[in-house]
Amino acid sequence: MAAHPPIHVICYGDSGSGKTTFAATFPKPLLVFQWDSADKETPYRRNPATGEDRGEISGLGTTEWGSPYYDVTSARTGKLLIRVERFVNANAEEYPDAYLQFLKRMAAFGAEYDQWATVVIDSVTFMELSARMAQQFILNKTTKEPRQWWAGATDDLERMLMLRFANLPMNVIVNAHIDKQQQDFHGRALQTVSAPGRLS
């Protein structure tokens, strides 16, 4: 049987609607770029359908780009199932460099295309916040025009998600929240993705 071609999905919904659970069902090995808080990661470690651990937690450490990570490996075969790499701003008030770590990570990612069946961004909401904090406190901290921080973060995410991730040769899942302002489409109110710029 021929392998299915990769699919690219934007999964958006309210908090607690099952976006992470959905992403965790995709083919393995699965790489998660985790931007949300650690309590959102449970479906990557435990199977919600059975309540059982997906496997052994191993590989706890820090990547060469500076972000903490852990692996979930099969208890039966020892094979890697899921890697979760956390991009967190632990020192947000001093040097919020999580998004800069992510840019370094992606610069080297081309060498790993054959290692991953699925890549997940979880979620755009916190990813955008990290990009904006990098603009505000590191990249453009002397500006007199704060709107430049929002514009810089929007440009960064548009390039990364619409150009880079849209062309990755594996399954891609991008989790996002719902924009609270509904859009009108042919007289019908629609809920859309909460994301900056053209991503919405």
Backbone as CSV, one residue per row, in Angstrom:
resi,resn,N_x,N_y,N_z,CA_x,CA_y,CA_z,C_x,C_y,C_z
1,MET,0.843,-1.183,0.000,0.000,0.000,0.000,0.883,1.239,0.000
2,ALA,0.597,2.193,-0.877,1.397,3.406,-0.975,1.169,4.282,0.245
3,ALA,2.234,4.950,0.671,2.124,5.858,1.813,1.265,7.058,1.431
4,HIS,0.487,7.528,2.401,-0.324,8.711,2.155,0.585,9.935,2.015
5,PRO,0.272,10.838,1.097,1.050,12.085,1.028,0.819,12.909,2.285
6,PRO,1.769,13.730,2.675,1.600,14.525,3.902,0.462,15.529,3.750
7,ILE,-0.181,15.830,4.858,-1.212,16.858,4.874,-0.801,17.973,5.823
8,HIS,-1.271,19.168,5.547,-0.987,20.343,6.366,-2.308,20.887,6.894
9,VAL,-2.397,21.031,8.217,-3.661,21.350,8.869,-3.481,22.533,9.812
10,ILE,-4.440,23.478,9.762,-4.586,24.463,10.825,-5.758,24.009,11.665
11,CYS,-5.489,23.695,12.914,-6.523,23.229,13.835,-6.797,24.351,14.828
12,TYR,-8.000,24.918,14.772,-8.276,26.020,15.683,-9.573,25.794,16.438
13,GLY,-9.568,26.256,17.680,-10.730,26.073,18.540,-10.482,26.724,19.886
14,ASP,-11.494,26.722,20.724,-11.368,27.288,22.066,-10.406,26.459,22.910
15,SER,-9.938,27.036,24.000,-9.107,26.294,24.946,-9.876,25.076,25.453
16,GLY,-9.217,23.928,25.475,-9.837,22.709,25.957,-10.675,21.964,24.932
17,SER,-10.626,22.410,23.687,-11.460,21.766,22.657,-10.808,20.531,22.043
18,GLY,-9.560,20.234,22.400,-8.934,19.000,21.925,-7.928,19.171,20.809
19,LYS,-7.388,20.358,20.630,-6.418,20.600,19.548,-5.162,19.766,19.732
20,THR,-4.631,19.747,20.952,-3.418,18.973,21.214,-3.695,17.481,21.112
21,THR,-4.844,17.043,21.610,-5.229,15.638,21.494,-5.288,15.223,20.027
22,PHE,-5.856,16.070,19.191,-5.934,15.809,17.752,-4.535,15.697,17.151
23,ALA,-3.657,16.650,17.475,-2.305,16.633,16.916,-1.557,15.369,17.302
24,ALA,-1.776,14.897,18.519,-1.049,13.726,19.018,-1.450,12.432,18.320
25,THR,-2.535,12.445,17.535,-2.963,11.237,16.830,-2.231,11.037,15.505
26,PHE,-1.448,12.021,15.065,-0.830,11.947,13.738,0.363,10.980,13.731
27,PRO,0.787,10.575,12.528,1.859,9.579,12.421,3.125,9.973,13.173
28,LYS,3.790,8.941,13.688,5.026,9.098,14.445,6.216,8.663,13.579
29,PRO,7.408,9.155,13.883,7.760,10.060,14.975,7.244,11.475,14.737
30,LEU,6.847,12.083,15.844,6.187,13.384,15.824,7.033,14.374,16.607
31,LEU,7.304,15.522,16.009,8.095,16.580,16.649,7.177,17.739,16.988
32,VAL,7.176,18.140,18.269,6.313,19.218,18.737,7.165,20.430,19.100
33,PHE,6.861,21.558,18.486,7.414,22.838,18.914,6.378,23.448,19.861
34,GLN,6.643,23.303,21.156,5.662,23.643,22.186,5.885,25.063,22.696
35,TRP,4.883,25.928,22.501,4.928,27.315,22.958,4.010,27.531,24.149
36,ASP,2.948,26.735,24.258,2.008,26.879,25.369,2.645,26.360,26.657
37,SER,1.945,26.541,27.752,2.465,26.101,29.043,2.534,24.580,29.107
38,ALA,3.379,24.084,30.003,3.660,22.649,30.075,2.433,21.822,30.410
39,ASP,1.434,22.396,31.095,0.253,21.618,31.468,-0.605,21.256,30.254
40,LYS,-0.323,21.873,29.099,-1.079,21.553,27.880,-0.513,20.324,27.154
41,GLU,0.595,19.771,27.633,1.304,18.724,26.899,0.830,17.306,27.197
42,THR,-0.113,17.138,28.091,-0.501,15.796,28.539,-0.815,14.833,27.395
43,PRO,-1.552,15.232,26.341,-1.847,14.269,25.273,-0.611,13.737,24.547
44,TYR,0.503,14.443,24.631,1.730,13.928,24.023,2.368,12.845,24.886
45,ARG,2.050,12.866,26.181,2.623,11.881,27.100,1.668,10.736,27.424
46,ARG,0.362,11.035,27.428,-0.638,10.021,27.776,-1.694,9.955,26.684
47,ASN,-2.140,8.758,26.387,-3.170,8.550,25.382,-4.541,8.854,26.003
48,PRO,-5.224,9.926,25.534,-6.509,10.285,26.148,-7.559,9.181,26.010
49,ALA,-7.458,8.363,24.972,-8.458,7.308,24.749,-8.362,6.203,25.795
50,THR,-7.143,5.919,26.237,-6.945,4.814,27.179,-6.512,5.271,28.566
51,GLY,-6.013,6.510,28.657,-5.491,7.002,29.926,-4.117,6.469,30.253
52,GLU,-3.533,5.694,29.332,-2.231,5.083,29.578,-1.102,5.955,29.031
53,ASP,0.064,5.796,29.643,1.236,6.485,29.122,1.520,6.004,27.711
54,ARG,1.931,6.921,26.849,2.274,6.534,25.475,3.579,5.738,25.436
55,GLY,4.432,5.946,26.427,5.709,5.249,26.461,6.571,5.793,27.580
56,GLU,7.852,5.574,27.462,8.793,6.020,28.481,9.244,7.448,28.188
57,ILE,9.363,8.259,29.232,9.911,9.609,29.094,11.425,9.505,29.216
58,SER,12.118,10.009,28.210,13.585,9.941,28.227,14.141,11.167,27.517
59,GLY,15.450,11.257,27.468,16.092,12.322,26.726,15.890,13.701,27.294
60,LEU,15.570,13.777,28.591,15.392,15.091,29.200,16.683,15.879,29.101
61,GLY,16.577,17.098,28.612,17.785,17.895,28.481,17.519,19.197,27.761
62,THR,18.563,19.749,27.196,18.497,21.013,26.473,19.095,20.814,25.092
63,THR,18.406,21.302,24.078,18.925,21.186,22.716,20.132,22.094,22.532
64,GLU,20.849,21.904,21.442,22.002,22.765,21.177,21.600,24.202,20.903
65,TRP,20.291,24.427,20.696,19.800,25.795,20.466,19.319,26.436,21.750
66,GLY,19.362,25.691,22.862,19.058,26.279,24.155,17.672,26.023,24.696
67,SER,16.857,25.206,24.013,15.496,24.964,24.489,15.406,23.593,25.160
68,PRO,14.656,23.503,26.262,14.487,22.205,26.927,13.637,21.262,26.084
69,TYR,13.887,19.962,26.211,13.119,18.982,25.453,13.026,17.676,26.239
70,TYR,12.086,16.821,25.798,12.054,15.438,26.281,11.503,14.559,25.173
71,ASP,11.812,13.275,25.242,11.350,12.289,24.274,10.371,11.332,24.939
72,VAL,9.396,10.892,24.164,8.511,9.803,24.566,8.845,8.631,23.656
73,THR,9.357,7.556,24.242,9.765,6.382,23.464,8.871,5.199,23.789
74,SER,8.674,4.341,22.819,7.823,3.167,22.993,8.414,2.242,24.052
75,ALA,7.589,1.870,25.025,8.047,0.938,26.056,8.308,-0.441,25.476
76,ARG,7.651,-0.748,24.361,7.787,-2.077,23.747,8.984,-2.173,22.817
77,THR,9.184,-1.163,21.969,10.244,-1.230,20.955,11.420,-0.310,21.235
78,GLY,11.221,0.675,22.110,12.280,1.639,22.368,12.397,2.723,21.313
79,LYS,11.528,2.669,20.295,11.594,3.666,19.227,11.008,4.996,19.685
80,LEU,11.545,6.072,19.113,11.050,7.403,19.430,9.642,7.594,18.869
81,LEU,8.709,8.012,19.721,7.353,8.324,19.291,7.163,9.829,19.113
82,ILE,7.482,10.571,20.171,7.230,12.014,20.179,8.394,12.724,20.858
83,ARG,8.847,13.798,20.250,9.784,14.710,20.910,9.085,16.043,21.108
84,VAL,9.132,16.547,22.324,8.560,17.848,22.654,9.704,18.803,22.962
85,GLU,9.830,19.840,22.159,10.816,20.892,22.394,10.072,22.133,22.857
86,ARG,10.418,22.597,24.041,9.726,23.734,24.638,10.452,25.041,24.319
87,PHE,9.676,25.995,23.840,10.210,27.340,23.605,9.535,28.271,24.588
88,VAL,10.227,28.481,25.688,9.657,29.234,26.807,10.546,30.428,27.128
89,ASN,9.902,31.492,27.598,10.632,32.681,28.017,10.733,32.688,29.534
90,ALA,11.647,31.873,30.049,11.779,31.744,31.498,12.197,33.065,32.146
91,ASN,13.006,33.849,31.439,13.433,35.152,31.947,12.853,36.254,31.065
92,ALA,11.522,36.280,30.997,10.842,37.159,30.055,11.169,38.629,30.292
93,GLU,11.339,39.009,31.555,11.602,40.422,31.843,13.037,40.820,31.525
94,GLU,13.941,39.849,31.447,15.343,40.164,31.221,15.768,39.927,29.778
95,TYR,15.525,38.715,29.266,15.997,38.391,27.930,15.107,37.320,27.315
96,PRO,13.943,37.698,26.778,12.991,36.725,26.229,13.419,36.235,24.852
97,ASP,14.277,35.233,24.834,14.910,34.824,23.577,14.345,33.531,22.993
98,ALA,13.166,33.080,23.447,12.625,31.813,22.956,12.451,31.825,21.439
99,TYR,11.936,32.923,20.892,11.719,32.950,19.443,13.050,32.966,18.690
100,LEU,14.063,33.592,19.260,15.382,33.594,18.614,15.977,32.183,18.626
101,GLN,15.741,31.425,19.712,16.164,30.018,19.740,15.462,29.236,18.637
102,PHE,14.181,29.529,18.450,13.410,28.832,17.420,13.954,29.138,16.021
103,LEU,14.342,30.372,15.765,14.911,30.722,14.460,16.204,29.948,14.211
104,LYS,17.033,29.803,15.231,18.254,29.004,15.090,17.905,27.538,14.832
105,ARG,16.892,27.061,15.533,16.440,25.678,15.354,16.011,25.429,13.916
106,MET,15.235,26.329,13.363,14.715,26.140,12.016,15.804,26.298,10.956
107,ALA,16.847,27.045,11.246,17.944,27.197,10.291,18.629,25.866,10.022
108,ALA,18.584,24.961,10.999,19.227,23.656,10.856,18.238,22.535,10.564
109,PHE,16.960,22.854,10.454,15.928,21.819,10.395,15.921,21.051,9.072
110,GLY,16.432,21.635,8.014,16.440,20.964,6.719,17.139,19.618,6.737
111,ALA,18.103,19.445,7.629,18.829,18.178,7.710,18.010,17.082,8.377
112,GLU,16.833,17.415,8.931,16.031,16.451,9.677,14.749,16.047,8.958
113,TYR,14.565,16.455,7.736,13.298,16.203,7.052,12.930,14.722,7.023
114,ASP,13.938,13.856,6.918,13.644,12.418,6.827,13.463,11.767,8.195
115,GLN,13.593,12.536,9.277,13.488,11.970,10.617,12.079,12.028,11.193
116,TRP,11.230,12.917,10.658,9.940,13.183,11.284,8.797,12.911,10.318
117,ALA,7.768,12.230,10.804,6.558,12.026,10.009,5.596,13.197,10.162
118,THR,5.659,13.853,11.318,4.733,14.953,11.618,5.454,16.015,12.436
119,VAL,5.137,17.269,12.151,5.641,18.405,12.931,4.444,19.215,13.416
120,VAL,4.484,19.626,14.683,3.370,20.352,15.302,3.862,21.672,15.878
121,ILE,3.092,22.733,15.657,3.275,23.993,16.383,2.098,24.123,17.340
122,ASP,2.387,24.280,18.619,1.336,24.300,19.633,1.655,25.404,20.654
123,SER,1.138,26.591,20.491,0.203,27.074,19.490,0.684,28.411,18.948
124,VAL,0.017,28.867,17.879,0.356,30.148,17.253,0.186,31.307,18.231
125,THR,-0.792,31.216,19.118,-1.073,32.302,20.054,0.156,32.666,20.878
126,PHE,0.777,31.653,21.492,1.933,31.910,22.342,3.204,32.092,21.505
127,MET,3.236,31.512,20.332,4.360,31.724,19.419,4.429,33.196,19.011
128,GLU,3.262,33.772,18.695,3.216,35.188,18.323,3.647,36.070,19.479
129,LEU,3.232,35.727,20.694,3.634,36.505,21.864,5.149,36.472,22.036
130,SER,5.764,35.309,21.855,7.215,35.192,21.975,7.930,36.002,20.905
131,ALA,7.408,35.974,19.676,8.011,36.762,18.595,7.922,38.246,18.905
132,ARG,6.800,38.679,19.461,6.630,40.099,19.791,7.535,40.511,20.941
133,MET,7.702,39.639,21.928,8.598,39.963,23.040,10.039,40.070,22.574
134,ALA,10.434,39.225,21.620,11.791,39.321,21.065,11.985,40.662,20.377
135,GLN,10.958,41.119,19.669,11.035,42.437,19.029,11.132,43.547,20.075
136,GLN,10.311,43.463,21.113,10.210,44.533,22.098,11.452,44.655,22.978
137,PHE,12.020,43.517,23.393,13.081,43.562,24.387,14.475,43.290,23.827
138,ILE,14.565,42.791,22.583,15.877,42.435,22.044,16.133,43.083,20.689
139,LEU,15.292,42.812,19.713,15.579,43.199,18.327,15.301,44.662,18.031
140,ASN,14.294,45.235,18.695,13.890,46.600,18.354,13.498,47.368,19.609
141,LYS,14.351,47.271,20.634,13.989,47.818,21.940,14.135,49.329,22.049
142,THR,14.760,49.974,21.071,14.955,51.427,21.157,13.925,52.219,20.348
143,THR,12.987,51.523,19.720,12.025,52.245,18.889,11.133,53.169,19.712
144,LYS,10.714,54.259,19.091,9.749,55.176,19.711,8.323,54.821,19.282
145,GLU,8.200,53.830,18.405,6.907,53.440,17.849,6.611,51.977,18.186
146,PRO,5.862,51.730,19.271,5.591,50.348,19.700,4.898,49.489,18.643
147,ARG,4.209,50.100,17.691,3.553,49.293,16.658,4.560,48.505,15.828
148,GLN,5.818,48.930,15.862,6.849,48.179,15.132,7.046,46.791,15.726
149,TRP,6.811,46.636,17.031,6.954,45.310,17.644,5.914,44.355,17.070
150,TRP,4.672,44.823,16.958,3.603,43.991,16.404,3.881,43.694,14.936
151,ALA,4.328,44.713,14.192,4.594,44.516,12.761,5.742,43.535,12.552
152,GLY,6.798,43.652,13.363,7.933,42.751,13.231,7.556,41.312,13.532
153,ALA,6.765,41.109,14.599,6.323,39.762,14.953,5.421,39.181,13.872
154,THR,4.542,40.012,13.325,3.655,39.544,12.262,4.446,39.119,11.038
155,ASP,5.413,39.926,10.632,6.252,39.576,9.478,6.985,38.263,9.716
156,ASP,7.533,38.091,10.923,8.272,36.867,11.239,7.375,35.633,11.113
157,LEU,6.188,35.700,11.692,5.298,34.536,11.667,4.745,34.267,10.282
158,GLU,4.458,35.317,9.516,3.986,35.102,8.152,5.037,34.371,7.329
159,ARG,6.280,34.794,7.447,7.348,34.124,6.693,7.518,32.682,7.139
160,MET,7.525,32.470,8.457,7.784,31.131,8.972,6.649,30.170,8.634
161,LEU,5.412,30.579,8.870,4.295,29.655,8.714,3.791,29.553,7.278
162,MET,3.725,30.674,6.577,3.162,30.651,5.224,4.170,30.210,4.172
163,LEU,5.446,30.424,4.435,6.469,30.031,3.467,7.192,28.759,3.901
164,ARG,7.741,28.749,5.106,8.550,27.610,5.533,7.698,26.392,5.869
165,PHE,6.765,26.539,6.802,5.993,25.380,7.242,5.032,24.890,6.171
166,ALA,4.536,25.777,5.351,3.622,25.357,4.285,4.302,24.453,3.271
167,ASN,5.628,24.464,3.228,6.365,23.678,2.242,7.161,22.528,2.847
168,LEU,6.947,22.223,4.111,7.655,21.103,4.725,7.144,19.781,4.147
169,PRO,8.042,18.826,3.886,7.654,17.567,3.239,7.189,16.496,4.222
170,MET,6.444,16.893,5.242,5.873,15.952,6.201,4.536,16.515,6.667
171,ASN,3.791,15.748,7.457,2.548,16.277,8.020,2.869,17.476,8.907
172,VAL,2.037,18.504,8.800,2.213,19.706,9.609,0.876,20.035,10.271
173,ILE,0.914,20.194,11.595,-0.270,20.599,12.340,0.065,21.906,13.044
174,VAL,-0.723,22.934,12.795,-0.549,24.224,13.461,-1.792,24.473,14.301
175,ASN,-1.626,24.483,15.617,-2.745,24.739,16.522,-2.890,26.230,16.777
176,ALA,-4.138,26.684,16.810,-4.417,28.107,17.032,-5.722,28.236,17.798
177,HIS,-5.933,29.411,18.363,-7.177,29.690,19.064,-8.139,30.440,18.142
178,ILE,-9.328,30.689,18.634,-10.368,31.348,17.846,-10.335,32.846,18.090
179,ASP,-10.460,33.607,17.008,-10.574,35.052,17.109,-11.941,35.374,17.708
180,LYS,-11.968,36.166,18.756,-13.224,36.474,19.439,-14.123,37.385,18.604
181,GLN,-13.554,38.087,17.630,-14.359,38.914,16.745,-14.746,38.111,15.511
182,GLN,-16.032,37.863,15.351,-16.498,37.069,14.233,-16.431,37.870,12.933
183,GLN,-16.193,37.147,11.837,-16.136,37.750,10.511,-17.444,37.483,9.770
184,ASP,-17.841,38.452,8.972,-19.056,38.295,8.171,-18.685,37.769,6.792
185,PHE,-19.345,36.693,6.363,-19.094,36.105,5.051,-20.428,35.786,4.406
186,HIS,-20.801,36.578,3.390,-22.084,36.401,2.701,-23.254,36.375,3.680
187,GLY,-23.212,37.288,4.639,-24.306,37.407,5.589,-24.289,36.418,6.726
188,ARG,-23.241,35.602,6.798,-23.133,34.616,7.873,-21.933,34.951,8.753
189,ALA,-22.110,34.811,10.044,-21.032,35.068,10.992,-20.143,33.842,11.097
190,LEU,-18.862,34.028,10.858,-17.913,32.921,10.912,-16.869,33.181,11.987
191,GLN,-16.455,32.129,12.658,-15.335,32.226,13.589,-14.056,31.911,12.827
192,THR,-13.046,32.727,13.014,-11.807,32.566,12.271,-10.641,32.364,13.224
193,VAL,-9.488,32.103,12.641,-8.280,31.834,13.411,-7.763,33.104,14.061
194,SER,-7.388,33.008,15.321,-6.727,34.117,15.986,-5.243,34.051,15.671
195,ALA,-4.827,34.874,14.731,-3.441,34.880,14.282,-3.141,36.243,13.669
196,PRO,-1.884,36.653,13.698,-1.553,37.986,13.204,-1.526,38.056,11.671
197,GLY,-1.829,39.239,11.150,-1.650,39.523,9.727,-2.440,38.605,8.824
198,ARG,-1.806,38.211,7.723,-2.473,37.391,6.714,-2.721,35.960,7.196
199,LEU,-2.147,35.581,8.328,-2.376,34.235,8.846,-3.824,34.035,9.279
200,SER,-4.521,35.117,9.595,-5.917,34.996,10.048,-6.851,34.811,8.866
